[in-house]
XYZ file of C-alpha atoms in Angstrom:
432
model
C -29.941 6.356 43.430
C -28.716 7.468 39.960
C -30.517 6.005 36.938
C -27.348 4.126 35.773
C -26.964 2.679 39.269
C -30.595 1.646 39.294
C -30.249 -0.120 35.982
C -27.183 -1.886 37.159
C -28.872 -3.002 40.337
C -31.882 -4.264 38.450
C -29.723 -6.245 35.996
C -27.793 -7.781 38.949
C -31.000 -8.827 40.535
C -32.329 -10.292 37.293
C -29.136 -12.288 36.701
C -29.448 -13.589 40.266
C -33.076 -14.512 39.839
C -32.424 -16.132 36.460
C -29.275 -17.980 37.637
C -25.618 -17.255 36.908
C -23.805 -18.937 34.044
C -21.462 -20.665 36.510
C -24.577 -22.529 38.112
C -26.881 -23.227 35.373
C -26.961 -24.208 31.702
C -28.507 -21.971 29.114
C -31.573 -24.224 29.008
C -31.917 -23.951 32.886
C -31.706 -20.207 32.647
C -34.263 -20.144 29.966
C -36.616 -22.284 32.061
C -36.210 -19.903 35.022
C -36.943 -16.874 32.720
C -40.021 -18.471 31.297
C -41.224 -19.448 34.775
C -40.883 -15.819 35.937
C -42.742 -14.619 32.841
C -45.418 -17.204 33.204
C -46.010 -16.179 36.845
C -46.308 -12.529 35.780
C -48.585 -13.420 32.806
C -50.829 -15.298 34.997
C -50.991 -12.417 37.505
C -52.065 -10.262 34.571
C -54.586 -12.742 33.255
C -56.113 -13.304 36.721
C -57.870 -9.830 36.908
C -58.965 -10.265 33.150
C -60.656 -13.576 34.006
C -62.380 -12.060 37.003
C -63.639 -9.164 34.902
C -64.986 -11.596 32.336
C -66.572 -13.646 35.200
C -64.352 -16.646 34.263
C -64.061 -17.659 37.921
C -62.911 -21.256 37.276
C -60.201 -19.945 34.963
C -59.269 -17.380 37.638
C -59.134 -20.209 40.209
C -56.816 -22.241 37.891
C -54.638 -19.122 37.463
C -54.138 -18.834 41.181
C -53.367 -22.510 41.610
C -50.975 -22.469 38.643
C -49.167 -19.401 40.030
C -48.558 -21.205 43.389
C -47.448 -24.385 41.615
C -45.210 -22.643 39.059
C -43.564 -20.566 41.746
C -42.987 -23.838 43.715
C -41.297 -25.610 40.800
C -39.246 -22.458 40.016
C -38.034 -22.467 43.611
C -37.276 -26.118 43.197
C -35.078 -25.480 40.186
C -33.423 -22.178 40.997
C -32.609 -22.763 44.626
C -32.706 -26.480 45.145
C -30.953 -27.195 41.824
C -33.472 -29.825 40.799
C -34.229 -28.496 37.300
C -35.023 -31.608 35.458
C -37.660 -32.605 38.027
C -39.051 -29.024 38.014
C -39.393 -29.161 34.232
C -41.250 -32.406 34.319
C -43.648 -31.224 36.924
C -44.139 -28.013 35.078
C -44.872 -29.752 31.813
C -47.358 -32.281 33.387
C -49.121 -29.521 35.472
C -49.457 -27.062 32.631
C -51.046 -29.803 30.378
C -53.434 -30.798 33.179
C -54.663 -27.258 33.926
C -54.824 -26.207 30.314
C -57.020 -29.147 29.409
C -59.295 -28.396 32.395
C -59.354 -24.791 31.401
C -60.354 -25.937 27.855
C -63.544 -27.514 29.029
C -64.482 -24.593 31.275
C -63.391 -21.762 28.918
C -65.289 -22.180 25.665
C -63.348 -25.051 24.256
C -61.935 -24.726 20.724
C -63.126 -21.140 20.346
C -61.366 -20.093 23.547
C -57.653 -19.298 23.848
C -56.587 -22.680 25.416
C -55.166 -24.234 22.216
C -53.140 -21.025 21.541
C -51.684 -21.158 25.048
C -51.071 -24.864 24.754
C -48.988 -24.525 21.548
C -46.779 -21.840 23.167
C -46.386 -23.964 26.254
C -45.195 -26.795 23.983
C -42.712 -24.364 22.340
C -41.284 -23.428 25.755
C -41.006 -27.040 26.832
C -39.178 -27.950 23.635
C -36.686 -25.238 24.325
C -35.861 -26.196 27.913
C -36.206 -30.042 28.000
C -33.270 -32.340 27.244
C -32.983 -33.220 23.540
C -33.921 -36.798 23.909
C -37.276 -35.758 25.631
C -38.465 -33.417 22.931
C -40.356 -35.948 20.787
C -42.121 -37.315 23.940
C -43.476 -33.892 24.936
C -44.406 -33.132 21.365
C -46.327 -36.428 21.123
C -48.075 -35.815 24.485
C -49.215 -32.430 23.491
C -50.376 -33.399 20.047
C -52.216 -36.548 21.290
C -53.955 -34.688 24.186
C -54.972 -31.687 21.983
C -56.428 -34.039 19.348
C -58.182 -36.151 21.971
C -59.883 -33.130 23.729
C -60.858 -31.720 20.367
C -62.490 -35.010 19.364
C -64.265 -35.233 22.774
C -65.729 -31.653 22.227
C -66.725 -32.577 18.629
C -68.677 -35.658 19.851
C -69.922 -34.231 23.247
C -70.268 -30.432 22.707
C -72.360 -30.176 25.929
C -69.263 -30.873 27.977
C -67.970 -27.423 26.986
C -68.955 -24.474 29.234
C -69.493 -21.185 27.200
C -68.512 -18.275 29.405
C -68.605 -15.471 26.940
C -71.677 -13.221 27.579
C -71.068 -11.353 24.269
C -68.520 -10.925 21.543
C -66.426 -8.243 23.409
C -65.760 -10.770 26.242
C -64.646 -13.280 23.737
C -62.388 -10.689 21.870
C -60.744 -9.508 25.142
C -60.058 -12.934 26.358
C -58.509 -14.271 23.086
C -56.515 -11.071 22.379
C -55.117 -10.879 25.916
C -53.980 -14.546 25.671
C -52.634 -13.888 22.153
C -50.549 -10.859 23.447
C -49.055 -12.969 26.314
C -48.313 -15.829 23.817
C -46.537 -13.749 21.350
C -44.465 -12.072 24.062
C -43.418 -15.622 25.106
C -42.555 -16.561 21.534
C -40.533 -13.415 21.104
C -38.559 -14.010 24.253
C -37.944 -17.660 23.268
C -36.846 -16.788 19.894
C -34.604 -13.978 21.003
C -32.993 -16.313 23.530
C -32.369 -18.863 20.782
C -30.869 -16.227 18.354
C -28.626 -14.636 21.112
C -27.443 -18.153 22.231
C -26.631 -18.984 18.602
C -24.730 -15.763 18.116
C -22.899 -16.355 21.412
C -21.897 -19.767 20.389
C -20.879 -18.475 16.939
C -18.779 -15.803 18.554
C -17.236 -18.430 20.904
C -16.417 -20.704 18.005
C -14.764 -17.854 16.208
C -12.692 -17.132 19.292
C -11.753 -20.753 19.639
C -10.758 -20.871 15.958
C -8.445 -17.784 16.453
C -7.051 -19.411 19.686
C -6.406 -22.535 17.776
C -4.663 -20.691 14.948
C -2.512 -18.977 17.473
C -1.671 -22.301 19.273
C -0.895 -23.782 15.853
C 1.552 -21.011 15.041
C 3.069 -21.319 18.420
C 3.500 -25.113 17.842
C 5.232 -24.420 14.561
C 7.434 -21.990 16.284
C 8.279 -24.708 18.936
C 9.104 -27.181 16.292
C 11.363 -24.635 14.743
C 13.070 -24.127 18.037
C 13.635 -27.708 18.530
C 14.813 -28.488 15.005
C 17.049 -25.492 14.497
C 17.944 -23.416 17.478
C 18.382 -26.404 19.753
C 20.161 -28.658 17.314
C 22.973 -26.082 16.515
C 24.233 -25.459 20.077
C 24.085 -29.285 20.853
C 26.084 -29.935 17.652
C 28.681 -27.400 18.807
C 28.972 -29.043 22.186
C 29.466 -32.448 20.602
C 32.188 -31.022 18.317
C 34.120 -29.504 21.229
C 33.817 -32.774 23.158
C 35.151 -34.641 20.033
C 38.109 -32.383 19.914
C 38.945 -32.775 23.631
C 38.636 -36.412 23.537
C 40.384 -37.298 20.217
C 43.084 -34.711 19.837
C 46.185 -33.670 21.658
C 45.473 -29.887 22.405
C 47.918 -27.593 24.180
C 46.781 -25.802 27.251
C 46.002 -22.433 25.489
C 43.748 -24.078 22.901
C 42.112 -26.310 25.564
C 41.251 -23.266 27.618
C 39.698 -21.635 24.533
C 37.633 -24.787 23.786
C 36.541 -25.178 27.338
C 35.395 -21.433 27.458
C 33.444 -21.873 24.280
C 31.969 -25.151 25.575
C 30.877 -23.486 28.819
C 29.232 -20.679 26.731
C 27.447 -23.146 24.455
C 26.285 -25.268 27.423
C 25.007 -22.164 29.391
C 23.092 -20.875 26.268
C 21.653 -24.315 25.621
C 20.543 -24.667 29.288
C 18.944 -21.283 29.159
C 17.146 -22.198 25.956
C 16.022 -25.604 27.456
C 14.788 -23.913 30.664
C 12.582 -21.437 28.674
C 11.444 -24.121 26.388
C 10.365 -26.471 29.135
C 8.745 -23.736 31.079
C 6.732 -22.541 28.110
C 5.676 -26.037 27.234
C 4.565 -26.672 30.746
C 2.432 -23.461 30.718
C 0.806 -24.515 27.524
C -0.082 -28.065 28.761
C -0.853 -27.445 32.476
C -1.418 -23.732 32.914
C 0.638 -21.459 35.066
C 0.715 -21.801 38.889
C 1.546 -18.569 40.685
C 2.541 -18.184 44.341
C 2.798 -14.457 45.346
C 4.473 -13.553 48.514
C 6.515 -10.660 50.160
C 10.195 -11.147 49.122
C 13.335 -9.177 49.482
C 14.376 -8.257 46.031
C 18.158 -8.407 46.489
C 18.106 -11.718 48.451
C 15.805 -13.389 45.929
C 17.885 -12.393 43.010
C 21.247 -13.121 44.417
C 21.605 -16.685 43.037
C 20.447 -15.666 39.565
C 22.829 -12.606 39.640
C 25.849 -14.832 40.694
C 25.195 -17.145 37.642
C 24.839 -14.137 35.426
C 28.067 -12.641 36.632
C 29.938 -15.832 35.422
C 28.248 -15.469 32.063
C 29.193 -11.865 31.799
C 32.872 -12.530 32.679
C 33.173 -15.117 29.970
C 32.329 -12.328 27.477
C 34.320 -9.703 29.306
C 31.218 -7.671 30.088
C 30.981 -5.650 33.208
C 27.809 -6.188 35.176
C 26.825 -3.404 37.611
C 24.292 -4.166 40.228
C 22.570 -1.458 42.288
C 19.783 -2.884 44.431
C 19.060 -1.528 47.873
C 18.923 -3.969 50.722
C 15.510 -3.079 52.005
C 13.382 -3.342 48.834
C 10.484 -5.852 49.312
C 8.202 -6.711 46.463
C 5.051 -8.692 46.174
C 5.862 -11.440 43.650
C 6.475 -15.060 42.847
C 10.095 -15.852 43.678
C 10.676 -18.293 40.888
C 8.913 -16.259 38.227
C 10.878 -13.154 39.182
C 14.141 -14.974 39.009
C 13.312 -16.342 35.523
C 12.302 -12.748 34.365
C 15.518 -11.120 35.487
C 17.692 -14.012 34.262
C 16.269 -13.771 30.804
C 16.469 -9.995 30.632
C 20.105 -10.093 31.719
C 20.957 -12.954 29.320
C 19.427 -10.984 26.523
C 21.329 -7.824 27.459
C 24.662 -9.781 27.669
C 23.826 -11.577 24.371
C 23.419 -8.402 22.390
C 26.302 -6.421 24.046
C 29.755 -6.663 22.434
C 32.765 -7.875 24.418
C 33.990 -5.132 26.859
C 30.495 -3.681 27.141
C 28.522 -2.735 30.164
C 25.270 -4.070 31.564
C 23.538 -2.264 34.504
C 20.682 -3.648 36.664
C 19.177 -0.874 38.829
C 16.254 -0.938 41.188
C 14.373 2.072 42.537
C 10.988 2.640 44.183
C 8.257 5.073 43.141
C 4.647 5.405 44.126
C 4.522 1.958 45.969
C 6.019 0.325 42.968
C 9.576 -1.205 42.382
C 11.037 -0.241 39.008
C 13.823 -2.499 37.805
C 15.958 -1.321 34.902
C 18.306 -3.364 32.806
C 20.482 -1.280 30.629
C 23.005 -2.324 27.982
C 25.100 -0.474 25.450
C 24.660 -3.229 22.803
C 23.385 -3.349 19.245
C 19.774 -2.136 20.078
C 16.748 -2.938 17.910
C 15.237 -1.465 14.745
C 11.593 -0.566 14.521
C 10.435 -3.791 12.978
C 12.160 -5.894 15.676
C 10.722 -3.703 18.389
C 7.116 -4.315 17.264
C 7.584 -8.091 17.656
C 9.637 -8.287 20.901
C 7.037 -9.819 23.201
C 5.601 -12.196 20.607
C 6.726 -15.563 19.017
C 6.617 -13.711 15.581
C 10.190 -12.482 16.226
C 12.865 -14.323 14.236
C 15.590 -16.086 15.816
C 18.670 -13.802 16.060
C 22.346 -14.366 16.990
C 24.196 -12.295 19.586
C 27.343 -10.381 19.198
C 29.429 -13.554 19.953
C 27.214 -15.850 17.774
C 24.921 -16.883 20.799
C 21.738 -18.292 19.489
C 18.240 -17.289 20.733
C 14.500 -17.639 19.982
C 12.707 -14.793 21.664
C 10.915 -17.267 23.781
C 12.384 -15.822 26.941
C 10.799 -12.393 26.402
C 7.427 -14.048 25.804
C 7.628 -15.635 29.250
C 8.976 -12.418 30.781
C 5.734 -10.588 29.695
C 3.405 -13.349 30.681
C 4.937 -13.792 34.042
C 5.220 -10.105 34.711
C 1.506 -9.471 34.094
C 0.487 -12.607 36.197
C 2.171 -10.940 39.107
C 0.332 -7.612 38.580
C 3.302 -5.939 36.997
C 4.280 -4.250 33.735
C 7.167 -4.654 31.426
C 8.302 -2.273 28.627
C 11.394 -1.174 26.888
C 13.216 1.529 24.869
C 15.825 0.782 22.315
C 17.919 2.501 19.698
C 19.807 0.760 17.051
C 23.614 0.616 17.578
C 23.149 2.459 20.863
C 21.569 -0.120 23.342
C 18.317 -1.027 25.008
C 16.623 -0.432 28.371
C 14.154 -2.979 29.762
C 11.835 -1.772 32.563
C 9.979 -4.058 34.953
C 7.435 -2.667 37.350
C 6.282 -4.765 40.372
C 3.964 -3.885 43.306
C 5.848 -3.455 46.718
C 4.808 -4.700 49.988
């Protein structure tokens, strides 16, 4: 196994042992981490106690290892972390105070270990229980110190000489500072993680606020104008005597205004739904030509009202893996855009070809094209509302939806454009 693979394997095992973010809170994961470290620390202290002839302390180490592993198992695999923490706190206090009397009392390492144990407990317990554990620790430490002060004969002195005392206290100190380092590192990393998360949420909120402002702009300006036009045309038809030629002209313009408004409303409602409820996607194998037939029939009518020739070249046997409704919305928006920015008498082509298990759809127009500034903002709400060659209104919202829906289907969308020459939009989708 390569070193990188070994490191990756060990990391994965550690995350599994500690518990994944989806299963446990940060406090629970810290409790698991400390439990594992405590078990290893006790395994290290066990031979030290035996070498120093601290047999009662060694026996307490063995019992504590077994009990600590049991409460770790209870939390990590039985998901009863609160119960495990309470048991750990009580058991650790009990064994530490027993150890206090059998391992040299106040001159031994027990009080140091007890303070670090309290530190760990304050990190992992629920906030409302912190003061309780602090009080228990302070009260019990004070109580046993007073007992020792008044009844020194209750303390068993195990250190045969100064070197034994030195080794015991320094080994306990080393383990305690490691625990403190890990605890503080966890706290700092968690703080930084939350800080980064807050910054990301602030940026997201700023983006949503900008989109909200854009939405209000759409409603107040781009939606009001076509509706006003429709109202004016209907007023003319209902209040004035109009000859056949003028009536036909008004009806054609009324159809155009209604179609544009309907398209705008469809995009607006779809975008609003996505922002509120998220996007549902239903991928399946679909015949491209069959799926797009209805959308293309509607677009043909729109193209005819502007005297634009719509050329369709899609093979009968192309099958793609896509969401049928999303795909129709994408193609409809791209074709509406192409027609909008193509002058009367122009040509719009929609071609589909296959390459490397992908279906490439091209929508080509010989319209006004885009300058460099407009091209940079095509797939964002930063693009300004623009009018088509026949004064059709628009918002750019349709292209935002096109990009979002294409990527949700595992596809790609891009374009090329030249001012006063035309544009080509490319849509790549996976095939069956």
